[in-house]
Coordinates of C-alpha atoms in Angstrom, one line a residue:
M994 CA 33.8 -3.9 27.7
N995 CA 35.7 0.0 27.1
S996 CA 35.0 3.1 29.5
P997 CA 34.5 6.2 28.4
K998 CA 37.8 8.1 27.6
S999 CA 36.4 11.7 28.5
S1000 CA 32.8 13.7 29.0
T1001 CA 32.1 13.4 24.6
E1002 CA 32.4 10.1 24.5
Y1003 CA 30.5 7.4 25.8
I1004 CA 28.3 3.9 25.5
P1005 CA 25.4 3.4 24.5
A1006 CA 24.0 -0.4 25.5
I1007 CA 21.2 -0.8 22.7
N1008 CA 18.9 -3.1 23.3
V1009 CA 17.8 -5.0 20.7
K1010 CA 14.5 -6.6 22.4
Q1011 CA 14.0 -7.7 25.7
T1012 CA 12.5 -10.9 26.5
S1013 CA 11.6 -13.4 29.0
D1014 CA 14.5 -15.3 27.6
E1015 CA 17.5 -13.1 26.9
V1016 CA 18.2 -10.1 27.1
Y1017 CA 20.2 -9.6 23.7
K1018 CA 22.9 -5.9 24.1
F1019 CA 25.5 -5.0 22.0
N1020 CA 27.2 -1.6 23.2
F1021 CA 30.0 0.7 20.8
S1022 CA 31.9 3.8 21.7
T1023 CA 30.5 6.8 19.8
N1024 CA 31.9 11.0 20.4
D1025 CA 29.2 13.5 20.5
G1026 CA 30.2 14.6 16.9
E1027 CA 29.7 10.6 15.4
K1028 CA 25.9 11.1 16.6
N1029 CA 24.7 14.3 15.4
S1030 CA 26.7 13.3 11.5
W1031 CA 24.3 12.9 8.8
W1032 CA 25.5 9.3 8.3
Y1033 CA 25.3 8.1 11.5
I1034 CA 21.8 9.6 11.9
F1035 CA 20.8 8.2 7.8
C1036 CA 22.8 4.8 9.3
L1037 CA 20.2 5.0 12.2
K1038 CA 17.8 5.3 10.7
C1039 CA 18.9 1.9 7.8
R1040 CA 19.4 -0.7 11.0
Q1041 CA 16.4 -1.2 12.4
K1042 CA 16.5 -3.4 16.0
E1043 CA 15.5 -6.3 15.3
V1044 CA 12.6 -7.5 17.2
G1045 CA 12.9 -10.4 19.7
P1046 CA 15.6 -13.2 21.0
G1047 CA 17.9 -14.1 18.0
W1048 CA 22.0 -15.9 18.7
E1049 CA 24.2 -14.0 17.5
P1050 CA 27.9 -14.7 16.9
G1051 CA 29.5 -13.6 20.0
C1052 CA 32.1 -10.7 17.9
W1053 CA 30.0 -9.4 15.7
P1054 CA 29.0 -7.0 18.5
K1055 CA 32.6 -5.5 18.1
T1056 CA 33.3 -6.7 14.2
C1057 CA 29.8 -5.0 12.7
P1058 CA 28.6 -2.4 15.6
H1059 CA 24.5 -0.7 15.5
P1060 CA 24.3 1.0 13.4
Y1061 CA 26.6 1.0 10.9
C1062 CA 27.0 -2.0 10.2
P1063 CA 23.6 -4.7 9.9
S1064 CA 23.3 -7.6 12.5
F1065 CA 23.5 -10.4 12.0
R1066 CA 20.0 -12.1 11.5
H1067 CA 20.3 -9.2 9.2
V1068 CA 22.7 -10.7 7.4
A1069 CA 21.8 -13.7 6.9
R1070 CA 18.2 -13.2 5.9
I1071 CA 19.8 -11.6 2.5
L1072 CA 22.0 -14.6 2.8
A1073 CA 19.3 -16.6 2.9
L1074 CA 17.2 -14.7 0.2
L1075 CA 20.0 -15.0 -2.2
V1076 CA 20.8 -18.4 -2.3
T1077 CA 16.6 -19.7 -3.4
V1078 CA 16.5 -16.9 -5.1
T1079 CA 19.7 -17.6 -7.3
L1080 CA 18.4 -22.1 -6.9
C1081 CA 15.6 -20.4 -8.1
W1082 CA 17.5 -19.2 -10.8
G1083 CA 19.6 -22.5 -10.9
V1084 CA 15.9 -24.7 -12.2
V1085 CA 14.4 -21.9 -14.4
L1086 CA 18.1 -22.2 -16.6
A1087 CA 18.1 -26.1 -15.7
V1088 CA 14.0 -25.4 -17.5
M1089 CA 13.8 -22.9 -20.3
G1090 CA 17.4 -23.0 -21.7
S1091 CA 19.4 -19.3 -23.4
E1092 CA 15.6 -17.6 -22.3
A1093 CA 17.3 -17.1 -18.3
K1094 CA 20.6 -17.1 -18.9
P1095 CA 22.1 -13.2 -18.9
G1096 CA 20.6 -11.7 -22.0
G1097 CA 17.6 -14.0 -21.8
Q1098 CA 14.7 -12.2 -21.5
L1099 CA 13.2 -14.2 -18.2
F1100 CA 16.8 -13.0 -16.8
N1101 CA 15.9 -9.2 -18.0
I1102 CA 12.6 -9.4 -16.5
A1103 CA 14.8 -11.2 -13.0
M1104 CA 16.9 -8.3 -13.4
L1105 CA 14.6 -5.8 -13.7
V1106 CA 12.9 -6.6 -10.7
V1107 CA 16.1 -7.2 -8.7
F1108 CA 16.9 -3.9 -9.9
A1109 CA 13.7 -1.7 -9.0
Y1110 CA 13.8 -4.0 -5.2
L1111 CA 17.1 -1.4 -4.9
G1112 CA 16.2 1.5 -5.5
G1113 CA 12.3 1.1 -3.6
W1114 CA 15.1 0.9 -1.2
V1115 CA 16.8 4.1 -1.4
F1116 CA 13.4 5.5 -1.4
R1117 CA 12.9 3.9 1.6
M1118 CA 16.1 4.9 3.1
L1119 CA 14.9 8.5 2.5
T1120 CA 11.2 8.7 4.0
L1121 CA 10.1 8.8 0.5
P1122 CA 7.6 6.3 -1.9
A1123 CA 9.2 3.0 -2.5
L1124 CA 7.7 2.0 -5.5
V1125 CA 8.3 5.7 -7.1
G1126 CA 11.8 4.9 -6.5
M1127 CA 10.7 1.4 -8.0
L1128 CA 8.9 3.0 -11.4
L1129 CA 12.2 4.8 -12.2
V1130 CA 14.2 2.0 -12.5
G1131 CA 11.0 0.7 -14.5
I1132 CA 11.8 3.8 -16.7
V1133 CA 15.0 4.2 -16.9
Y1134 CA 16.3 0.8 -18.3
K1135 CA 13.6 0.5 -20.3
N1136 CA 14.8 4.3 -22.4
V1137 CA 18.2 2.6 -21.8
G1138 CA 17.4 -0.1 -23.9
L1139 CA 17.7 -2.9 -21.3
I1140 CA 14.2 -4.1 -21.7
E1141 CA 12.2 -5.4 -24.5
I1142 CA 10.2 -7.5 -23.6
D1143 CA 9.1 -9.1 -26.9
E1144 CA 4.9 -10.7 -27.9
H1145 CA 6.4 -13.8 -26.7
Y1146 CA 6.5 -12.3 -22.6
A1147 CA 4.2 -10.1 -22.9
H1148 CA 0.8 -13.5 -21.6
F1149 CA 4.1 -14.0 -18.9
V1150 CA 4.2 -9.6 -18.4
S1151 CA 0.4 -10.0 -18.0
I1152 CA 0.3 -12.6 -16.0
L1153 CA 2.6 -11.3 -13.7
R1154 CA 0.7 -8.3 -13.3
K1155 CA -2.4 -9.9 -13.0
I1156 CA -1.2 -12.1 -10.0
A1157 CA 0.3 -8.0 -8.2
L1158 CA -3.0 -7.7 -8.4
V1159 CA -4.7 -10.1 -6.4
V1160 CA -2.3 -9.5 -3.5
I1161 CA -3.4 -5.7 -3.7
F1162 CA -6.7 -6.2 -3.9
T1163 CA -6.9 -9.0 -1.5
R1164 CA -4.9 -7.3 2.0
A1165 CA -7.0 -3.7 0.7
G1166 CA -10.4 -6.1 1.8
L1167 CA -8.5 -7.8 4.6
D1168 CA -7.0 -3.6 5.7
L1169 CA -11.0 -2.2 6.1
D1170 CA -12.6 -3.1 9.9
P1171 CA -16.0 -4.0 9.5
V1172 CA -16.5 -2.3 13.1
A1173 CA -15.2 0.8 12.6
L1174 CA -17.5 0.5 8.9
K1175 CA -20.4 -0.4 11.1
K1176 CA -20.7 2.8 12.7
L1177 CA -19.3 4.7 9.9
Y1178 CA -21.1 3.6 7.5
C1179 CA -23.0 6.6 5.8
R1180 CA -20.4 8.9 7.2
V1181 CA -17.8 6.6 5.3
M1182 CA -19.8 6.4 2.4
F1183 CA -20.0 9.8 2.2
L1184 CA -16.9 10.4 2.2
A1185 CA -16.2 8.3 0.6
L1186 CA -18.1 8.2 -3.1
I1187 CA -18.6 11.5 -3.1
P1188 CA -14.7 13.3 -3.9
W1189 CA -13.6 10.0 -6.0
Y1190 CA -16.8 11.1 -8.1
T1191 CA -15.6 13.9 -8.1
E1192 CA -12.5 13.8 -8.8
A1193 CA -13.0 10.8 -12.0
A1194 CA -15.6 14.4 -12.9
V1195 CA -12.6 16.7 -13.3
I1196 CA -10.8 14.0 -14.7
A1197 CA -12.4 13.2 -17.4
V1198 CA -13.8 16.5 -18.5
T1199 CA -9.9 18.2 -18.2
V1200 CA -8.1 15.6 -20.1
N1201 CA -11.4 15.2 -22.6
Y1202 CA -10.2 18.6 -23.1
L1203 CA -6.4 19.0 -22.3
L1204 CA -5.8 16.1 -23.7
D1205 CA -8.1 16.1 -26.4
L1206 CA -9.4 11.5 -25.0
P1207 CA -13.1 10.7 -26.0
W1208 CA -15.6 10.7 -23.7
K1209 CA -15.8 6.5 -22.9
F1210 CA -12.2 6.2 -22.5
A1211 CA -11.9 10.3 -20.1
I1212 CA -14.6 8.8 -18.3
L1213 CA -12.3 5.2 -17.8
C1214 CA -9.6 6.7 -17.0
G1215 CA -10.7 9.2 -13.9
S1216 CA -12.8 6.4 -12.6
I1217 CA -9.3 4.8 -12.1
I1218 CA -6.5 8.1 -11.1
A1219 CA -9.7 9.1 -8.7
A1220 CA -8.8 5.5 -6.6
V1221 CA -6.3 6.3 -3.2
A1222 CA -3.5 4.1 -2.4
P1223 CA -3.2 2.6 1.1
A1224 CA 0.9 1.3 -0.2
V1225 CA 1.6 5.5 -0.4
V1226 CA -1.1 6.3 3.1
V1227 CA -1.0 3.6 5.8
P1228 CA 3.1 4.2 6.3
C1229 CA 2.5 7.3 7.1
L1230 CA -0.3 7.0 9.0
F1231 CA 1.9 4.1 11.3
R1232 CA 4.6 6.8 12.1
L1233 CA 2.1 9.5 13.0
R1234 CA 0.1 6.6 15.0
T1235 CA 3.5 6.1 17.2
K1236 CA 3.5 9.6 18.4
G1237 CA -0.7 9.6 19.2
Y1238 CA -1.6 11.9 17.1
G1239 CA -4.8 11.6 15.3
V1240 CA -5.7 8.6 16.9
A1241 CA -8.6 9.0 19.3
K1242 CA -10.9 9.9 16.0
G1243 CA -9.9 7.2 14.4
I1244 CA -9.1 9.3 12.2
P1245 CA -6.3 6.2 10.5
T1246 CA -9.4 4.0 10.9
L1247 CA -11.6 5.9 8.3
I1248 CA -8.7 7.4 6.1
I1249 CA -8.0 3.0 5.5
A1250 CA -11.5 2.4 5.3
V1251 CA -12.1 4.7 2.3
A1252 CA -9.1 4.1 0.7
G1253 CA -10.0 0.5 0.4
I1254 CA -13.6 1.6 -0.7
D1255 CA -12.4 3.9 -3.0
D1256 CA -10.2 1.0 -5.3
A1257 CA -13.1 -1.0 -5.2
A1258 CA -15.1 2.2 -6.5
S1259 CA -12.3 1.6 -9.4
V1260 CA -12.8 -1.4 -9.7
I1261 CA -15.8 -1.5 -10.8
A1262 CA -15.9 1.1 -13.0
F1263 CA -12.3 -0.1 -14.8
G1264 CA -14.7 -3.4 -15.2
V1265 CA -17.6 -2.0 -16.9
G1266 CA -15.6 1.1 -18.8
T1267 CA -13.7 -2.2 -20.2
S1268 CA -16.9 -3.9 -21.0
M1269 CA -18.6 -1.7 -22.6
I1270 CA -15.5 0.5 -24.5
F1271 CA -13.9 -3.1 -26.1
G1272 CA -17.2 -4.8 -25.6
T1273 CA -18.2 -5.6 -29.8
N1274 CA -21.6 -6.7 -28.5
P1275 CA -25.1 -3.9 -28.1
I1276 CA -24.9 -1.3 -26.1
S1277 CA -27.7 -2.9 -24.4
Y1278 CA -26.4 -6.1 -24.2
D1279 CA -22.8 -4.7 -22.6
L1280 CA -25.8 -2.3 -19.9
L1281 CA -27.2 -5.3 -18.7
L1282 CA -23.8 -7.6 -18.7
S1283 CA -22.5 -4.7 -16.8
P1284 CA -25.1 -5.0 -13.3
I1285 CA -24.7 -8.3 -14.2
S1286 CA -20.8 -9.1 -13.5
I1287 CA -20.9 -6.6 -10.2
A1288 CA -23.4 -8.7 -8.7
V1289 CA -21.6 -12.0 -9.9
G1290 CA -18.5 -10.7 -9.0
I1291 CA -19.8 -9.4 -4.9
L1292 CA -21.5 -12.9 -5.1
Y1293 CA -18.4 -14.7 -5.3
G1294 CA -16.5 -12.7 -3.1
L1295 CA -19.5 -13.2 -0.1
V1296 CA -19.6 -17.2 -1.4
W1297 CA -15.9 -18.0 -1.1
G1298 CA -15.8 -15.6 2.1
F1299 CA -17.9 -17.7 3.6
I1300 CA -15.5 -21.0 2.5
V1301 CA -12.9 -19.6 4.6
K1302 CA -15.2 -19.3 7.3
Y1303 CA -15.5 -22.6 8.2
I1304 CA -12.8 -24.6 5.8
P1305 CA -10.3 -25.1 7.5
E1306 CA -11.3 -25.2 10.6
R1307 CA -11.0 -22.6 13.3
S1308 CA -8.4 -24.8 15.5
D1309 CA -6.8 -26.3 12.5
P1310 CA -2.5 -26.3 13.3
Y1311 CA -2.4 -25.8 9.5
V1312 CA -5.2 -23.3 9.9
V1313 CA -2.7 -20.0 8.5
P1314 CA -0.8 -20.9 5.6
L1315 CA -4.2 -23.3 4.5
R1316 CA -6.8 -20.4 4.3
I1317 CA -3.5 -18.3 2.9
L1318 CA -4.0 -20.3 0.2
M1319 CA -7.6 -20.5 0.1
L1320 CA -7.6 -16.9 0.3
T1321 CA -4.8 -17.2 -2.8
G1322 CA -6.4 -19.4 -5.1
G1323 CA -9.5 -18.4 -4.9
G1324 CA -8.5 -14.7 -5.6
L1325 CA -6.5 -16.5 -9.1
L1326 CA -9.1 -18.0 -9.9
A1327 CA -12.0 -14.9 -9.3
V1328 CA -9.4 -12.7 -11.7
L1329 CA -7.9 -15.3 -13.9
G1330 CA -12.0 -17.4 -14.9
F1331 CA -13.7 -14.5 -14.9
E1332 CA -11.6 -12.4 -17.6
G1333 CA -11.8 -15.9 -19.7
A1334 CA -16.2 -15.8 -18.8
H1335 CA -15.3 -12.4 -20.4
L1336 CA -16.9 -10.4 -17.1
E1337 CA -13.2 -8.6 -16.8
G1338 CA -14.5 -7.0 -13.4
A1339 CA -16.3 -9.4 -11.8
G1340 CA -12.5 -10.7 -11.1
P1341 CA -10.4 -7.5 -8.9
L1342 CA -14.0 -6.6 -7.3
A1343 CA -14.7 -10.4 -6.2
V1344 CA -10.9 -10.2 -3.9
I1345 CA -12.2 -7.6 -2.6
I1346 CA -14.9 -8.5 -1.4
S1347 CA -14.0 -12.4 -0.2
S1348 CA -10.8 -10.7 0.7
F1349 CA -13.3 -8.3 3.0
T1350 CA -15.9 -10.8 4.1
S1351 CA -13.6 -13.8 5.9
I1352 CA -12.1 -11.2 7.8
Y1353 CA -15.2 -10.6 8.9
F1354 CA -15.6 -13.6 10.1
W1355 CA -12.4 -14.6 11.3
T1356 CA -12.9 -11.3 13.8
K1357 CA -15.7 -13.0 14.3
Q1358 CA -13.3 -16.1 16.4
G1359 CA -11.0 -14.0 17.7
W1360 CA -8.3 -13.3 14.9
N1361 CA -7.6 -9.5 15.7
I1362 CA -8.2 -7.8 12.4
E1363 CA -4.4 -5.5 13.1
D1364 CA -2.8 -8.4 13.7
N1365 CA -3.7 -11.3 11.9
P1366 CA -0.8 -13.3 10.1
V1367 CA -2.3 -13.6 6.5
A1368 CA -2.9 -10.2 6.3
T1369 CA 0.5 -10.2 7.4
A1370 CA 1.8 -13.2 4.9
F1371 CA -0.5 -10.5 2.2
E1372 CA 2.4 -8.1 2.9
I1373 CA 4.8 -10.9 2.4
F1374 CA 3.7 -11.3 -0.7
W1375 CA 3.3 -7.6 -1.8
M1376 CA 7.2 -7.3 -1.6
I1377 CA 7.9 -9.1 -4.0
C1378 CA 5.0 -8.4 -5.9
E1379 CA 4.9 -5.0 -5.7
P1380 CA 8.4 -4.4 -7.5
I1381 CA 7.7 -6.9 -10.6
L1382 CA 4.2 -4.1 -10.6
F1383 CA 6.6 -1.1 -10.6
G1384 CA 9.3 -2.4 -12.3
L1385 CA 7.2 -3.5 -15.2
T1386 CA 5.3 -0.9 -15.3
G1387 CA 8.3 2.0 -15.8
T1388 CA 8.7 0.0 -18.8
Q1389 CA 6.0 1.6 -20.6
I1390 CA 7.5 5.0 -20.8
V1391 CA 9.2 6.1 -24.0
L1392 CA 11.0 9.6 -22.8
N1393 CA 12.0 10.4 -26.3
E1394 CA 7.7 9.4 -27.2
L1395 CA 6.9 12.6 -24.9
D1396 CA 5.6 15.7 -26.0
L1397 CA 6.5 18.5 -22.5
A1398 CA 3.3 20.2 -24.1
F1399 CA 1.5 16.7 -23.6
V1400 CA 3.3 16.0 -20.0
T1401 CA 2.4 19.8 -19.1
A1402 CA -1.0 19.6 -19.8
I1403 CA -0.9 15.8 -18.0
V1404 CA 0.3 17.7 -14.8
M1405 CA -2.2 20.2 -14.9
C1406 CA -5.2 17.8 -14.7
V1407 CA -3.9 16.3 -12.1
A1408 CA -3.4 18.6 -10.1
I1409 CA -7.4 20.2 -10.5
A1410 CA -8.2 17.4 -9.9
F1411 CA -6.3 17.1 -6.7
V1412 CA -7.4 20.1 -5.6
S1413 CA -11.8 19.3 -6.0
R1414 CA -11.2 16.3 -4.6
I1415 CA -9.8 18.6 -1.2
F1416 CA -12.5 21.0 -1.1
I1417 CA -15.3 18.7 -1.7
T1418 CA -14.0 16.6 1.0
I1419 CA -14.1 19.4 3.0
L1420 CA -17.6 20.1 2.2
I1421 CA -18.7 16.7 2.8
A1422 CA -16.6 16.3 6.0
S1423 CA -18.4 19.3 8.0
G1424 CA -20.8 18.6 10.7
S1425 CA -18.7 15.9 12.1
S1426 CA -16.8 16.0 15.0
L1427 CA -13.5 16.7 12.9
N1428 CA -12.6 20.5 12.9
F1429 CA -10.8 22.4 9.9
K1430 CA -7.0 20.4 10.8
E1431 CA -8.6 17.4 10.7
K1432 CA -11.0 17.5 7.8
L1433 CA -7.8 19.3 5.3
F1434 CA -5.8 17.0 6.3
I1435 CA -8.3 14.6 4.8
A1436 CA -8.3 15.7 2.5
L1437 CA -4.0 15.4 1.6
S1438 CA -3.4 11.9 2.9
W1439 CA -6.2 10.8 0.0
M1440 CA -4.3 12.9 -2.8
A1441 CA -1.7 9.8 -3.0
K1442 CA -1.7 7.4 -6.4
A1443 CA 0.5 4.5 -6.7
S1444 CA -1.1 0.2 -7.0
V1445 CA -4.0 1.0 -8.4
Q1446 CA -3.1 3.0 -11.0
A1447 CA -0.3 1.0 -11.5
A1448 CA -2.5 -2.3 -12.0
L1449 CA -5.6 -0.8 -14.0
G1450 CA -3.3 1.3 -15.9
P1451 CA -1.8 -0.9 -17.9
A1452 CA -4.3 -3.1 -17.8
V1453 CA -6.5 -1.3 -20.1
L1454 CA -3.7 -1.0 -22.9
E1455 CA -3.2 -5.3 -22.9
V1456 CA -6.7 -5.1 -23.5
A1457 CA -6.7 -2.5 -26.7
I1458 CA -3.7 -4.3 -27.7
N1459 CA -5.3 -7.0 -27.6
K1460 CA -8.5 -7.1 -29.0
K1461 CA -5.9 -4.6 -31.8
Q1462 CA -8.5 -1.4 -31.2
D1463 CA -8.0 2.3 -29.5
E1464 CA -4.4 1.5 -28.7
G1465 CA -3.1 5.1 -29.0
Y1466 CA -5.5 6.6 -25.9
S1467 CA -5.0 3.4 -24.3
R1468 CA -1.2 4.7 -24.0
T1469 CA -2.4 8.3 -22.5
I1470 CA -4.3 6.6 -20.0
V1471 CA -1.0 4.7 -19.4
M1472 CA 0.6 7.9 -19.4
V1473 CA -1.7 9.8 -17.1
C1474 CA -1.1 6.9 -14.6
I1475 CA 2.4 6.7 -14.4
I1476 CA 2.2 10.5 -14.0
S1477 CA 0.4 10.9 -11.5
I1478 CA 2.1 8.4 -9.5
L1479 CA 5.0 10.2 -9.7
L1480 CA 3.5 13.2 -8.2
T1481 CA 1.3 12.3 -6.3
A1482 CA 3.1 9.1 -4.3
P1483 CA 6.5 11.7 -3.0
A1484 CA 4.8 14.7 -2.9
G1485 CA 1.4 13.1 -0.6
A1486 CA 3.7 10.9 1.6
I1487 CA 6.4 14.6 2.4
I1488 CA 3.2 16.8 3.2
V1489 CA 0.8 13.6 5.1
S1490 CA 4.3 13.3 7.8
L1491 CA 4.7 17.0 8.3
T1492 CA 0.7 18.0 8.3
G1493 CA 0.4 15.2 10.1
P1494 CA 2.2 16.6 14.1
K1495 CA 0.9 20.2 13.2
L1496 CA -3.1 19.3 11.7
L1497 CA -3.9 16.2 14.6
T1498 CA -4.6 16.1 18.0
K1499 CA -2.0 14.2 19.9
A1500 CA -2.6 12.0 22.7
K1501 CA 0.3 9.5 24.3
P1502 CA 0.6 6.0 24.3
S1503 CA -0.7 3.7 26.9
N1504 CA 2.6 2.2 28.6
E1505 CA 0.3 -1.2 29.5
Q1506 CA -1.5 -2.0 25.9
W1507 CA 0.9 -0.8 24.2
R1508 CA 1.4 -3.5 21.6
C1509 CA 4.0 -5.0 19.4
G1510 CA 3.1 -6.3 17.5
P1511 CA 3.9 -7.8 13.4
R1512 CA 1.4 -5.5 12.8
P1513 CA 0.7 -2.7 14.7
S1514 CA -2.3 -1.5 15.3
I1515 CA -4.0 1.8 14.8
R1516 CA -6.7 2.1 17.4
D1517 CA -4.6 0.4 20.5
I1518 CA -3.7 4.0 21.8
T1519 CA -4.8 4.7 25.1
L1520 CA -5.7 8.4 26.2
N1521 CA -4.3 8.4 30.1
S1522 CA -3.0 11.5 30.5
E1523 CA -3.3 15.6 28.9
D1524 CA -1.1 16.6 25.3
E1525 CA 1.9 18.8 26.1
D1526 CA 2.0 20.2 23.3
N1527 CA -2.2 21.8 23.9
G1528 CA -3.4 21.0 27.1
T1529 CA -6.0 18.9 25.7
S1530 CA -7.0 16.1 28.0
V1531 CA -9.2 12.7 27.3
S1532 CA -9.9 9.9 29.4
N1533 CA -9.6 6.5 28.6
N1534 CA -13.1 5.9 28.2
Q1535 CA -13.7 8.7 25.3
A1536 CA -10.9 7.2 23.5
Q1537 CA -12.4 3.6 23.9
E1538 CA -15.7 5.3 22.1
C1539 CA -13.8 8.0 20.2
D1540 CA -12.8 5.2 18.3
G1541 CA -16.1 4.0 17.6
V1542 CA -17.3 8.2 17.0
K1543 CA -19.9 8.0 19.5
V1544 CA -18.2 11.3 21.0
D1545 CA -16.8 14.0 21.3
C1546 CA -13.0 14.4 22.5
T1547 CA -11.7 17.9 22.4
A1548 CA -13.3 20.6 23.9
E1549 CA -13.3 22.8 21.2
D1550 CA -15.2 19.4 20.0
Q1551 CA -17.8 18.9 22.5
S1552 CA -21.5 20.2 20.7
E1553 CA -20.2 18.5 17.2
K1554 CA -21.6 15.0 16.8
I1555 CA -20.7 12.0 13.0

């Protein structure tokens, strides 16, 4: 280690992670000008500290100093992924032949997914939702003629979308907190369903009058657009949570719970709507079949979640991979099986209910809802499925076929619905212990659209193509979904990140109870000191009760209760 050469040059020691086994440190010399430069800050943002003990060559810290270069663990991980992808491509090439060679359909789809992931990485480094970058890559890929999916591979792409749908809805179910939902049941249901219904109705009316979409397609479009995007909201909430914003009143739990219920409502409406629009049966039959689909989906989810409680046995050393396989297999069977039985709406609903029922039983067995390995596994699955879903969704847009007036009308529809949802959310939250700033933040956090729209929008078009009817109206729904994602996902992430510190009450984390697990909790902050910004002081007992929304958390709210 070299000593500092001047007062403006120093040698910071960066701890990767201190454990009982070993402390890994690497040092480098950086002057103040470099430290304050934009590229140094970008490197710090890009090169996160590694977690846990590890090994690296002795020359690595000197030749590849942090943060200018990635850690050895990161490089080894990337190399392992590249080798794995290359091996998989080699196997597919040996089996499929020319289709897997450069220029073939499979190769083009694989390259789309790779570049979508890279586009998402760039947006993530800019602190914007990665899914927007993936969507833009799909749009560019399609419009420069790099991909053209023919009928032979349309079914393959459809299966990929359904797999992504199973993963995202399983994650939505696993992220719901049964205890919090039980405590906040009435308030959560009101905040979830009434704003959802309002936004869906506003979208339906506006697309009917501005886009000339028939009422049945307008209602279906509204029910899809009204869903909230946990994929955008949750990362922003975690960043605010690390600084203690909003945790005292359980605001992150409330937002995530409502997002999950919104997704379930959109899934139910999608199943019912597609059955009634594209079905060849009489209307009376469809009206009877719709509640049957809902009941069958709920029953399947409850039964499968109950089975996963006992199989595998909780003390089995292979309990984690077996539970992952059980949930994945049950979800795929539900989506594909119910579709074959003409009960399309039952499948996604069954996935959400089964994962929620499973996490309910697993918490009874001792698993922490914010730190369970099954949910972590599905986060990894989503990392694989996300570029597939959004990259392929982006290929639905052909720019030279778009009309400026048409796009402007869609923007107006989405904006009107967004403003309507803000007003109705603030109105519905009246009478709670939330102050006006917190109500406004909650309303703003529910503006983002992403995963549900990317999954269900193309699914409507797929059904229309298979039935060979109303393809034009279905493509309009896809366009509304994609433009709503492009508009609201980056705007929602920016608004939540910027307004959170200004609208939410800040609390300090307790170092003794702070947990650094793979899935950080949104409820593990113990309030035990005075807030730096506004002098608000909350005790530990109050913090624990406030997360269940049983008592008041600030002096200005002492007269209000949920």
